[in-house]
CSV table of C-alpha atoms in Angstrom, one decimal:
chain,number,residue,atom,x,y,z
A,3,MET,CA,14.9,-16.8,23.2
A,4,SER,CA,13.6,-14.8,20.3
A,5,ASP,CA,12.8,-15.4,16.6
A,6,SER,CA,13.6,-13.1,13.8
A,7,VAL,CA,11.8,-12.9,10.4
A,8,PRO,CA,14.1,-12.0,7.5
A,9,LEU,CA,13.1,-9.1,5.4
A,10,PRO,CA,12.6,-9.7,1.7
A,11,GLU,CA,15.4,-8.6,-0.6
A,12,PRO,CA,14.5,-5.8,-3.1
A,13,ASP,CA,14.0,-6.9,-6.6
A,14,GLY,CA,16.4,-4.4,-8.1
A,15,PRO,CA,18.6,-1.3,-7.3
A,16,ALA,CA,16.9,1.4,-5.3
A,17,PRO,CA,15.7,4.4,-7.5
A,18,VAL,CA,18.0,7.4,-7.4
A,19,THR,CA,16.4,10.4,-5.7
A,20,ILE,CA,17.5,14.0,-5.3
A,21,LEU,CA,19.0,13.5,-1.9
A,22,THR,CA,21.0,10.4,-3.0
A,23,ALA,CA,22.2,12.1,-6.2
A,24,ILE,CA,23.7,15.1,-4.4
A,25,ARG,CA,25.9,12.8,-2.4
A,26,ARG,CA,28.2,12.5,-5.5
A,27,PRO,CA,29.0,16.2,-6.2
A,28,LEU,CA,30.8,15.8,-9.6
A,29,ARG,CA,28.4,13.3,-11.0
A,30,PHE,CA,25.4,15.4,-9.8
A,31,LEU,CA,26.7,18.7,-11.3
A,32,GLY,CA,27.4,16.9,-14.6
A,33,SER,CA,24.0,15.3,-14.8
A,34,TRP,CA,20.5,16.5,-15.7
A,35,TRP,CA,19.5,16.6,-12.0
A,36,PRO,CA,20.2,20.4,-11.5
A,37,TRP,CA,18.2,21.2,-14.6
A,38,ARG,CA,15.4,19.0,-13.6
A,39,CYS,CA,15.3,20.6,-10.2
A,40,TRP,CA,15.3,24.1,-11.7
A,41,ALA,CA,12.5,23.2,-14.1
A,42,TYR,CA,10.5,21.8,-11.2
A,43,LEU,CA,11.0,24.8,-9.0
A,44,GLY,CA,10.4,27.3,-11.8
A,45,SER,CA,7.1,25.7,-12.9
A,46,GLY,CA,6.1,25.6,-9.2
A,47,PHE,CA,6.7,29.3,-8.9
A,48,LEU,CA,4.6,30.0,-11.9
A,49,ILE,CA,1.8,27.8,-10.4
A,50,GLY,CA,2.1,28.7,-6.8
A,51,TYR,CA,1.3,32.4,-6.8
A,52,PRO,CA,-1.8,32.2,-9.0
A,53,VAL,CA,-3.0,29.5,-6.7
A,54,LEU,CA,-2.3,31.7,-3.7
A,55,ILE,CA,-4.3,34.6,-5.2
A,56,VAL,CA,-7.2,32.3,-6.0
A,57,LEU,CA,-7.3,30.9,-2.5
A,58,LEU,CA,-7.1,34.4,-0.9
A,59,VAL,CA,-9.9,35.6,-3.1
A,60,LEU,CA,-12.1,32.6,-2.3
A,61,LEU,CA,-11.4,32.7,1.4
A,62,GLY,CA,-11.8,36.5,1.7
A,63,LEU,CA,-15.1,36.6,-0.2
A,64,GLY,CA,-16.2,33.4,1.6
A,65,VAL,CA,-15.7,35.0,5.0
A,66,ALA,CA,-17.2,38.3,3.9
A,67,LEU,CA,-20.3,36.7,2.4
A,68,ALA,CA,-20.8,34.0,5.0
A,69,LEU,CA,-23.9,35.6,6.3
A,70,VAL,CA,-25.4,35.8,2.9
A,71,GLY,CA,-25.1,32.1,2.3
A,72,ILE,CA,-23.0,32.1,-0.9
A,73,GLY,CA,-19.9,32.5,1.3
A,74,LEU,CA,-20.1,28.9,2.4
A,75,LEU,CA,-20.0,27.8,-1.2
A,76,LEU,CA,-16.9,29.9,-1.8
A,77,LEU,CA,-15.2,28.4,1.3
A,78,ILE,CA,-16.0,24.9,0.1
A,79,GLY,CA,-14.7,25.8,-3.3
A,80,ALA,CA,-11.4,27.0,-1.8
A,81,VAL,CA,-11.0,23.6,0.0
A,82,VAL,CA,-11.8,21.4,-3.0
A,83,ALA,CA,-9.6,23.5,-5.2
A,84,GLY,CA,-6.8,21.6,-3.7
A,85,VAL,CA,-8.0,18.4,-5.3
A,86,PRO,CA,-7.1,19.3,-8.9
A,87,LEU,CA,-4.0,21.0,-7.7
A,88,GLY,CA,-2.9,17.8,-5.9
A,89,ALA,CA,-3.4,15.9,-9.1
A,90,LEU,CA,-1.3,18.4,-11.0
A,91,GLU,CA,1.4,18.4,-8.4
A,92,ARG,CA,1.6,14.6,-8.3
A,93,TRP,CA,2.1,14.7,-12.1
A,94,ARG,CA,4.7,17.5,-11.8
A,95,LEU,CA,6.7,15.4,-9.3
A,96,ARG,CA,7.7,13.1,-12.1
A,97,CYS,CA,10.4,15.7,-13.0
A,98,VAL,CA,12.4,15.0,-9.8
A,99,GLU,CA,10.8,11.9,-8.2
A,100,PRO,CA,11.4,8.4,-9.6
A,101,VAL,CA,8.7,6.8,-7.6
A,102,PRO,CA,5.2,8.1,-8.5
A,103,VAL,CA,2.9,9.3,-5.7
A,104,PRO,CA,-0.5,7.4,-5.9
A,105,ASP,CA,-3.8,9.2,-5.8
A,106,PRO,CA,-5.0,9.1,-2.1
A,107,HIS,CA,-8.6,9.6,-3.0
A,108,THR,CA,-11.4,7.0,-3.2
A,109,SER,CA,-12.5,6.2,-6.7
A,110,LEU,CA,-15.9,7.8,-7.5
A,111,ALA,CA,-16.5,6.6,-11.0
A,112,GLY,CA,-20.1,7.3,-12.0
A,113,ALA,CA,-20.9,9.4,-8.9
A,114,GLY,CA,-22.8,12.6,-9.2
A,115,PRO,CA,-21.5,16.0,-8.3
A,116,ALA,CA,-23.2,16.1,-4.9
A,117,ALA,CA,-21.9,12.6,-3.9
A,118,TRP,CA,-18.4,13.6,-5.2
A,119,LEU,CA,-18.4,16.7,-3.1
A,120,ARG,CA,-19.6,15.0,0.1
A,121,THR,CA,-17.1,12.3,-0.2
A,122,ARG,CA,-14.2,14.6,-0.9
A,123,LEU,CA,-15.0,16.9,2.0
A,124,ARG,CA,-15.0,13.8,4.3
A,125,GLU,CA,-11.6,12.6,3.2
A,126,ARG,CA,-8.5,13.7,5.0
A,127,ALA,CA,-6.6,13.7,1.8
A,128,THR,CA,-8.7,16.7,0.6
A,129,TRP,CA,-7.7,18.8,3.6
A,130,ARG,CA,-4.0,17.8,3.2
A,131,GLU,CA,-4.1,18.9,-0.4
A,132,PHE,CA,-5.7,22.2,0.8
A,133,ALA,CA,-2.8,22.7,3.2
A,134,TYR,CA,-0.3,22.0,0.4
A,135,ALA,CA,-2.0,24.6,-1.8
A,136,ALA,CA,-1.7,27.1,1.0
A,137,LEU,CA,2.1,26.3,1.3
A,138,LEU,CA,2.9,26.2,-2.4
A,139,GLY,CA,2.9,30.0,-3.1
A,140,PRO,CA,4.2,31.7,0.0
A,141,VAL,CA,6.7,29.0,1.1
A,142,PHE,CA,7.9,27.0,-1.9
A,143,GLY,CA,7.1,29.7,-4.5
A,144,ALA,CA,9.1,32.3,-2.6
A,145,ALA,CA,12.1,29.9,-2.1
A,146,ALA,CA,11.9,28.9,-5.8
A,147,PHE,CA,12.0,32.5,-6.8
A,148,ALA,CA,15.2,33.0,-4.8
A,149,VAL,CA,16.8,30.0,-6.4
A,150,ILE,CA,15.8,30.9,-9.9
A,151,THR,CA,17.0,34.5,-9.3
A,152,LEU,CA,20.4,33.2,-8.2
A,153,LEU,CA,20.5,30.9,-11.3
A,154,ALA,CA,19.7,33.8,-13.6
A,155,PHE,CA,22.3,36.0,-12.0
A,156,ALA,CA,24.9,33.2,-12.3
A,157,LEU,CA,24.1,32.7,-16.0
A,158,ILE,CA,24.4,36.4,-16.7
A,159,LEU,CA,27.8,36.5,-15.0
A,160,VAL,CA,29.0,33.5,-17.0
A,161,ALA,CA,28.0,35.2,-20.2
A,162,THR,CA,29.4,38.6,-19.3
A,163,PRO,CA,32.3,38.5,-21.8
A,164,ALA,CA,29.9,37.8,-24.6
A,165,ILE,CA,27.6,40.5,-23.4
A,166,VAL,CA,30.4,43.1,-23.2
A,167,TRP,CA,31.6,42.1,-26.7
A,168,ALA,CA,28.0,42.3,-28.1
A,169,ILE,CA,27.1,45.7,-26.8
A,170,ALA,CA,30.5,47.4,-27.4
A,171,PRO,CA,31.2,50.4,-27.5
A,172,ASP,CA,28.5,50.7,-24.7
A,173,HIS,CA,29.8,49.8,-21.3
A,174,VAL,CA,28.7,47.1,-18.8
A,175,MET,CA,29.2,47.6,-15.0
A,176,LEU,CA,29.5,44.5,-12.8
A,177,ILE,CA,30.3,46.8,-9.9
A,178,PRO,CA,28.4,50.1,-9.6
A,179,GLY,CA,30.6,53.0,-10.9
A,180,ARG,CA,33.2,50.7,-12.5
A,181,PRO,CA,32.5,49.9,-16.2
A,182,VAL,CA,34.1,46.9,-17.7
A,183,SER,CA,36.6,47.9,-20.3
A,184,GLY,CA,36.5,44.7,-22.4
A,185,PRO,CA,35.8,40.9,-22.6
A,186,LEU,CA,39.0,40.0,-20.9
A,187,GLU,CA,38.2,42.1,-17.8
A,188,ALA,CA,34.7,40.5,-17.8
A,189,LEU,CA,36.3,37.1,-17.2
A,190,GLY,CA,36.2,37.9,-13.5
A,191,GLY,CA,32.4,38.0,-13.7
A,192,THR,CA,32.5,34.6,-15.5
A,193,ALA,CA,34.5,33.1,-12.6
A,194,VAL,CA,32.0,34.4,-10.1
A,195,GLY,CA,29.2,33.0,-12.2
A,196,LEU,CA,30.8,29.6,-12.4
A,197,VAL,CA,31.0,29.5,-8.6
A,198,ALA,CA,27.3,30.6,-8.3
A,199,MET,CA,26.1,27.9,-10.7
A,200,PRO,CA,26.9,25.0,-8.3
A,201,ALA,CA,25.5,27.0,-5.4
A,202,ALA,CA,22.2,27.4,-7.4
A,203,ALA,CA,22.3,23.7,-8.3
A,204,TYR,CA,22.6,22.5,-4.7
A,205,ALA,CA,20.2,25.1,-3.4
A,206,GLY,CA,17.7,24.0,-6.0
A,207,ALA,CA,18.2,20.3,-5.2
A,208,LEU,CA,17.8,20.8,-1.5
A,209,LEU,CA,14.7,22.8,-1.9
A,210,ALA,CA,13.2,20.4,-4.5
A,211,GLY,CA,14.0,17.5,-2.1
A,212,ALA,CA,12.2,19.3,0.8
A,213,GLN,CA,9.2,20.0,-1.5
A,214,VAL,CA,9.1,16.3,-2.6
A,215,LYS,CA,9.0,15.1,1.0
A,216,THR,CA,6.3,17.6,1.8
A,217,ALA,CA,4.3,16.6,-1.3
A,218,ARG,CA,4.6,12.9,-0.4
A,219,LEU,CA,3.4,13.7,3.1
A,220,LEU,CA,0.4,15.9,2.1
A,221,LEU,CA,-0.5,14.6,-1.4
A,222,GLY,CA,0.1,10.8,-1.0
A,223,PRO,CA,-2.0,8.2,0.6
A,224,HIS,CA,-1.5,7.5,4.3
A,225,VAL,CA,-2.2,3.8,4.1
A,226,GLU,CA,0.1,2.6,6.9
A,227,ALA,CA,-1.1,5.4,9.3
A,228,ASP,CA,-4.7,4.6,8.6
A,229,ARG,CA,-4.0,0.8,9.0
A,230,ILE,CA,-2.2,1.4,12.3
A,231,LEU,CA,-5.1,3.4,13.5
A,232,GLU,CA,-7.6,0.7,12.5
A,233,LEU,CA,-5.4,-2.0,14.0
A,234,THR,CA,-5.3,0.0,17.3
A,235,ARG,CA,-9.0,0.3,17.3
A,236,SER,CA,-9.4,-3.4,16.5
A,237,ARG,CA,-7.0,-4.3,19.3
A,238,VAL,CA,-9.1,-2.2,21.8
A,239,ARG,CA,-12.3,-3.8,20.5
A,240,LEU,CA,-10.7,-7.3,20.8
A,241,VAL,CA,-9.7,-6.7,24.4
A,242,ASP,CA,-13.1,-5.4,25.3
A,243,ALA,CA,-14.9,-8.2,23.5
A,244,PHE,CA,-12.6,-10.8,25.3
A,245,GLU,CA,-13.4,-9.4,28.7
A,246,ALA,CA,-17.1,-9.2,27.9
A,247,GLU,CA,-17.1,-12.8,26.8
A,248,ARG,CA,-15.1,-13.8,29.9
A,249,ARG,CA,-17.6,-12.1,32.2
A,250,ARG,CA,-20.5,-13.9,30.4
A,251,ILE,CA,-18.9,-17.3,30.7
A,252,GLU,CA,-18.1,-16.7,34.4
A,253,ARG,CA,-21.7,-15.5,35.1
A,254,ASP,CA,-23.2,-18.5,33.3
A,255,LEU,CA,-21.0,-21.0,35.1
A,256,HIS,CA,-21.6,-19.3,38.5
A,257,ASP,CA,-25.4,-18.8,38.1
A,258,GLY,CA,-26.2,-21.7,35.9
A,259,ALA,CA,-24.1,-24.9,35.9
A,260,GLN,CA,-22.7,-24.3,39.4
A,261,GLN,CA,-26.2,-23.8,41.0
A,262,GLN,CA,-27.6,-26.8,39.1
A,263,LEU,CA,-24.8,-29.0,40.5
A,264,VAL,CA,-25.5,-27.7,44.0
A,265,ALA,CA,-29.2,-28.5,43.5
A,266,LEU,CA,-28.3,-32.0,42.1
A,267,SER,CA,-26.1,-32.7,45.1
A,268,MET,CA,-28.9,-31.7,47.5
A,269,THR,CA,-31.4,-33.8,45.6
A,270,LEU,CA,-29.2,-36.8,45.7
A,271,GLY,CA,-28.6,-36.3,49.4
A,272,LEU,CA,-32.4,-36.3,50.1
A,273,ALA,CA,-32.8,-39.4,47.9
A,274,GLU,CA,-30.0,-41.1,49.9
A,275,LEU,CA,-31.7,-40.4,53.2
A,276,GLU,CA,-35.0,-41.8,51.8
A,277,LEU,CA,-33.4,-45.0,50.5
A,278,ARG,CA,-31.5,-45.7,53.7
A,279,GLY,CA,-34.8,-46.4,55.4
A,280,ILE,CA,-35.6,-49.2,52.9
A,281,PRO,CA,-33.6,-52.4,53.5
A,282,GLN,CA,-34.3,-53.7,50.0
A,283,ALA,CA,-32.8,-50.5,48.4
A,284,ALA,CA,-29.3,-50.7,50.1
A,285,GLY,CA,-27.6,-51.1,46.6
A,286,ALA,CA,-29.5,-48.1,45.2
A,287,ALA,CA,-28.6,-46.0,48.2
A,288,ALA,CA,-24.9,-46.8,47.7
A,289,LEU,CA,-25.2,-45.7,44.0
A,290,VAL,CA,-26.9,-42.5,45.0
A,291,ALA,CA,-24.2,-41.8,47.6
A,292,ARG,CA,-21.6,-42.4,44.9
A,293,GLY,CA,-23.4,-40.1,42.5
A,294,ARG,CA,-23.5,-37.4,45.2
A,295,GLY,CA,-19.8,-37.7,45.8
A,296,GLU,CA,-19.1,-37.3,42.1
A,297,ALA,CA,-21.4,-34.3,42.0
A,298,LYS,CA,-19.4,-32.7,44.8
A,299,VAL,CA,-16.1,-33.4,42.9
A,300,ALA,CA,-17.6,-31.8,39.8
A,301,LEU,CA,-18.8,-28.8,41.8
A,302,GLU,CA,-15.3,-28.3,43.2
A,303,GLN,CA,-13.7,-28.6,39.8
A,304,LEU,CA,-16.2,-26.1,38.4
A,305,ARG,CA,-15.5,-23.7,41.2
A,306,ASP,CA,-11.8,-24.0,40.5
A,307,LEU,CA,-12.5,-23.3,36.8
A,308,VAL,CA,-14.6,-20.2,37.7
A,309,ARG,CA,-11.8,-19.0,40.0
A,310,GLY,CA,-9.3,-19.6,37.2
A,311,ILE,CA,-11.3,-17.6,34.7
A,312,HIS,CA,-11.2,-14.6,36.9
A,313,PRO,CA,-10.5,-14.8,40.6
A,314,GLN,CA,-12.6,-12.6,42.9
A,315,VAL,CA,-9.6,-11.6,44.8
A,316,LEU,CA,-8.2,-10.0,41.7
A,317,THR,CA,-11.3,-7.8,41.4
A,318,ASP,CA,-11.4,-7.0,45.1
A,319,HIS,CA,-7.8,-6.6,46.1
A,320,GLY,CA,-5.7,-6.3,43.0
A,321,LEU,CA,-2.8,-8.1,41.3
A,322,ALA,CA,-0.5,-8.5,44.3
A,323,ALA,CA,-3.1,-10.3,46.4
A,324,ALA,CA,-4.2,-12.5,43.5
A,325,VAL,CA,-0.7,-13.6,42.7
A,326,ALA,CA,0.0,-14.2,46.4
A,327,GLU,CA,-3.0,-16.5,46.6
A,328,VAL,CA,-1.9,-18.5,43.6
A,329,ALA,CA,1.6,-18.8,45.1
A,330,LEU,CA,0.2,-20.3,48.3
A,331,ARG,CA,-1.5,-23.1,46.3
A,332,HIS,CA,1.4,-23.7,44.0
A,333,PRO,CA,3.3,-27.1,44.4
A,334,VAL,CA,6.7,-25.4,44.0
A,335,PRO,CA,7.7,-22.7,46.6
A,336,VAL,CA,7.1,-19.3,45.2
A,337,SER,CA,8.4,-16.0,46.6
A,338,VAL,CA,6.3,-12.9,45.6
A,339,ASP,CA,7.6,-9.4,45.5
A,340,LEU,CA,5.0,-7.3,43.9
A,341,ASP,CA,5.0,-3.6,44.8
A,342,VAL,CA,2.3,-2.3,42.4
A,343,PRO,CA,-0.8,-0.1,42.8
A,344,ARG,CA,-4.2,-0.9,41.4
A,345,LEU,CA,-4.0,-0.8,37.7
A,346,ALA,CA,-6.5,-0.8,34.8
A,347,GLU,CA,-8.6,-4.0,34.7
A,348,SER,CA,-7.2,-5.2,31.4
A,349,VAL,CA,-3.6,-4.7,32.6
A,350,GLU,CA,-4.2,-6.6,35.9
A,351,ILE,CA,-6.0,-9.5,34.1
A,352,THR,CA,-3.2,-9.8,31.5
A,353,ALA,CA,-0.5,-9.7,34.2
A,354,TYR,CA,-2.3,-12.2,36.4
A,355,PHE,CA,-2.8,-14.8,33.7
A,356,THR,CA,0.8,-14.3,32.5
A,357,VAL,CA,2.1,-15.1,35.9
A,358,THR,CA,-0.2,-18.1,36.5
A,359,GLU,CA,0.8,-19.5,33.1
A,360,ALA,CA,4.5,-19.0,33.9
A,361,LEU,CA,4.0,-20.7,37.3
A,362,ALA,CA,2.1,-23.6,35.7
A,363,ASN,CA,4.9,-24.1,33.1
A,364,ALA,CA,7.5,-24.0,35.9
A,365,ALA,CA,5.6,-26.7,37.8
A,366,LYS,CA,5.1,-29.0,34.8
A,367,HIS,CA,8.3,-28.7,32.8
A,368,SER,CA,11.1,-27.0,34.6
A,369,GLY,CA,11.8,-29.3,37.6
A,370,ALA,CA,12.4,-26.1,39.6
A,371,SER,CA,12.7,-26.1,43.4
A,372,HIS,CA,11.9,-22.4,43.7
A,373,VAL,CA,10.2,-19.6,41.6
A,374,ALA,CA,10.5,-15.9,42.2
A,375,VAL,CA,7.9,-13.3,41.0
A,376,VAL,CA,8.9,-9.7,41.0
A,377,GLY,CA,6.9,-6.8,39.8
A,378,ARG,CA,7.3,-3.0,39.7
A,379,VAL,CA,5.7,0.0,37.9
A,380,GLU,CA,8.5,1.9,36.2
A,381,GLY,CA,7.3,5.1,34.6
A,382,ASP,CA,4.1,4.2,32.8
A,383,ARG,CA,4.9,0.5,32.4
A,384,LEU,CA,4.3,-2.5,34.5
A,385,THR,CA,7.3,-4.8,34.6
A,386,LEU,CA,7.0,-8.4,35.8
A,387,THR,CA,9.7,-11.0,36.0
A,388,VAL,CA,9.1,-14.7,36.8
A,389,THR,CA,12.3,-16.7,37.4
A,390,ASP,CA,12.7,-20.4,38.2
A,391,ASP,CA,15.8,-22.4,39.0
A,392,GLY,CA,14.9,-25.3,36.8
A,393,ARG,CA,16.6,-27.1,33.9
A,394,GLY,CA,15.8,-24.4,31.3
A,395,GLY,CA,15.6,-25.0,27.6
A,396,ALA,CA,12.1,-23.5,27.2
A,397,ASP,CA,11.3,-22.9,23.5
A,398,PRO,CA,8.6,-20.3,22.7
A,399,GLY,CA,8.2,-21.9,19.3
A,400,ALA,CA,7.7,-25.4,20.6
A,401,GLY,CA,4.1,-24.9,21.9
A,402,ALA,CA,1.2,-22.6,22.1
A,403,GLY,CA,1.6,-21.6,25.7
A,404,LEU,CA,4.4,-19.0,25.5
A,405,ALA,CA,3.2,-17.9,22.1
A,406,GLY,CA,-0.3,-17.4,23.4
A,407,LEU,CA,1.1,-15.3,26.3
A,408,ALA,CA,3.0,-13.2,23.8
A,409,ASP,CA,-0.1,-12.6,21.7
A,410,ARG,CA,-2.1,-11.7,24.8
A,411,VAL,CA,0.6,-9.2,26.0
A,412,ALA,CA,0.9,-7.8,22.5
A,413,MET,CA,-2.9,-7.0,22.5
A,414,LEU,CA,-2.0,-4.3,25.1
A,415,LYS,CA,1.0,-3.1,23.1
A,416,GLY,CA,3.3,-4.9,25.6
A,417,ARG,CA,6.3,-7.1,25.2
A,418,LEU,CA,7.2,-10.6,26.5
A,419,VAL,CA,10.9,-11.8,26.6
A,420,VAL,CA,11.9,-15.3,27.5
A,421,SER,CA,15.5,-16.2,28.5
A,422,SER,CA,15.9,-20.0,29.1
A,423,PRO,CA,19.4,-21.3,28.4
A,424,VAL,CA,19.9,-25.1,28.8
A,425,GLY,CA,20.7,-25.7,32.5
A,426,GLY,CA,18.6,-22.8,33.6
A,427,PRO,CA,17.6,-20.5,35.0
A,428,THR,CA,14.4,-19.6,33.0
A,429,ARG,CA,13.4,-15.9,33.2
A,430,LEU,CA,10.2,-14.6,31.7
A,431,ARG,CA,9.9,-10.8,31.6
A,432,VAL,CA,6.7,-8.9,30.7
A,433,GLU,CA,6.3,-5.2,30.1
A,434,VAL,CA,2.8,-3.8,29.7
A,435,PRO,CA,1.7,-0.1,29.5
A,436,CYS,CA,-0.2,0.8,32.6
A,437,SER,CA,-2.9,2.6,30.6
A,438,GLY,CA,-4.0,-0.7,29.1
């Protein structure tokens, strides 16, 4: 059984981007999109090569003067030069991109130059902007030059009849060695130009779309990627903290409360022996004997609790042996088929408690007469399946048991799937990466 969460509907129509506009050729060619793309590429060409020259000068002098000391300042200047360029490029994107690209940098209002420089050099966004600056001239600038050249050539061909008429009696040659005799003959050049114009429009749109995607990747914030990285680190810290707390509780119970109960049981035993020799204290001896029995029961329950927190057999012999021991004590017959090697401790612990919780649910709620546990390592994933022949109808949303198991498996980037139709059988499948 699985639950799905509906995604929110957008508030309005999605903004039209370059790549969506070119899907309607006639509307695209009759719109302002080609001109916007040409303007974007042309301005990028005018910016890209001066930026490339500045970077080459700063990097070349920085490397050459590195031993003097000033070279390091020049190299730093080359890196941080991408920051104002990034701001300019985010502004220039408004020509062709309906959704603005936010500034990825941390706000440093009131910070001094030294603090600003230290912060900017530590930010990944600064180095991404430097990479964009290095690409702008040699990659996008060169491609933009080709597109603008094609556009200029197409416009000249379209205007050929007017040019021939304007410069007559001088001659114009569209083909070397063959002068055009008049405006009517020049109409062939116009036809070629009218074909080249859409080619220049589509080439400009595709190039502008590629540059927009690159700019968004390098000049925009990477909030989701940073958040995923932090969530991954938090998950690892949570798993480690959970295991550390578990070990602390186990140690405290074993070395503290358990030893105190043993000492209490021995003390009550000695008191019982002393009171048995006194006829007048027969009632007190009975009470002491009763207290000693209750202490023994509490000690057994505490030992079971410690064993349930983390069985020693799991540490010593692994998952298969630990599950087999649980199966022997289970009130419902359990067949175990676990062919798995020793795995990471966190993986074995998660798999063990998933199986024990599934077995406990089968015993309490399913009315099953048999439970099967199967486990294999497939590739880099541990796959466990717990199947019972009970009445079925298990609902993951009805209680915290299955939901808690799913959360625990998710901590290791695993997956838990429950299939439990009414009438049975109930099958619980767990997949966990072996790396933990």
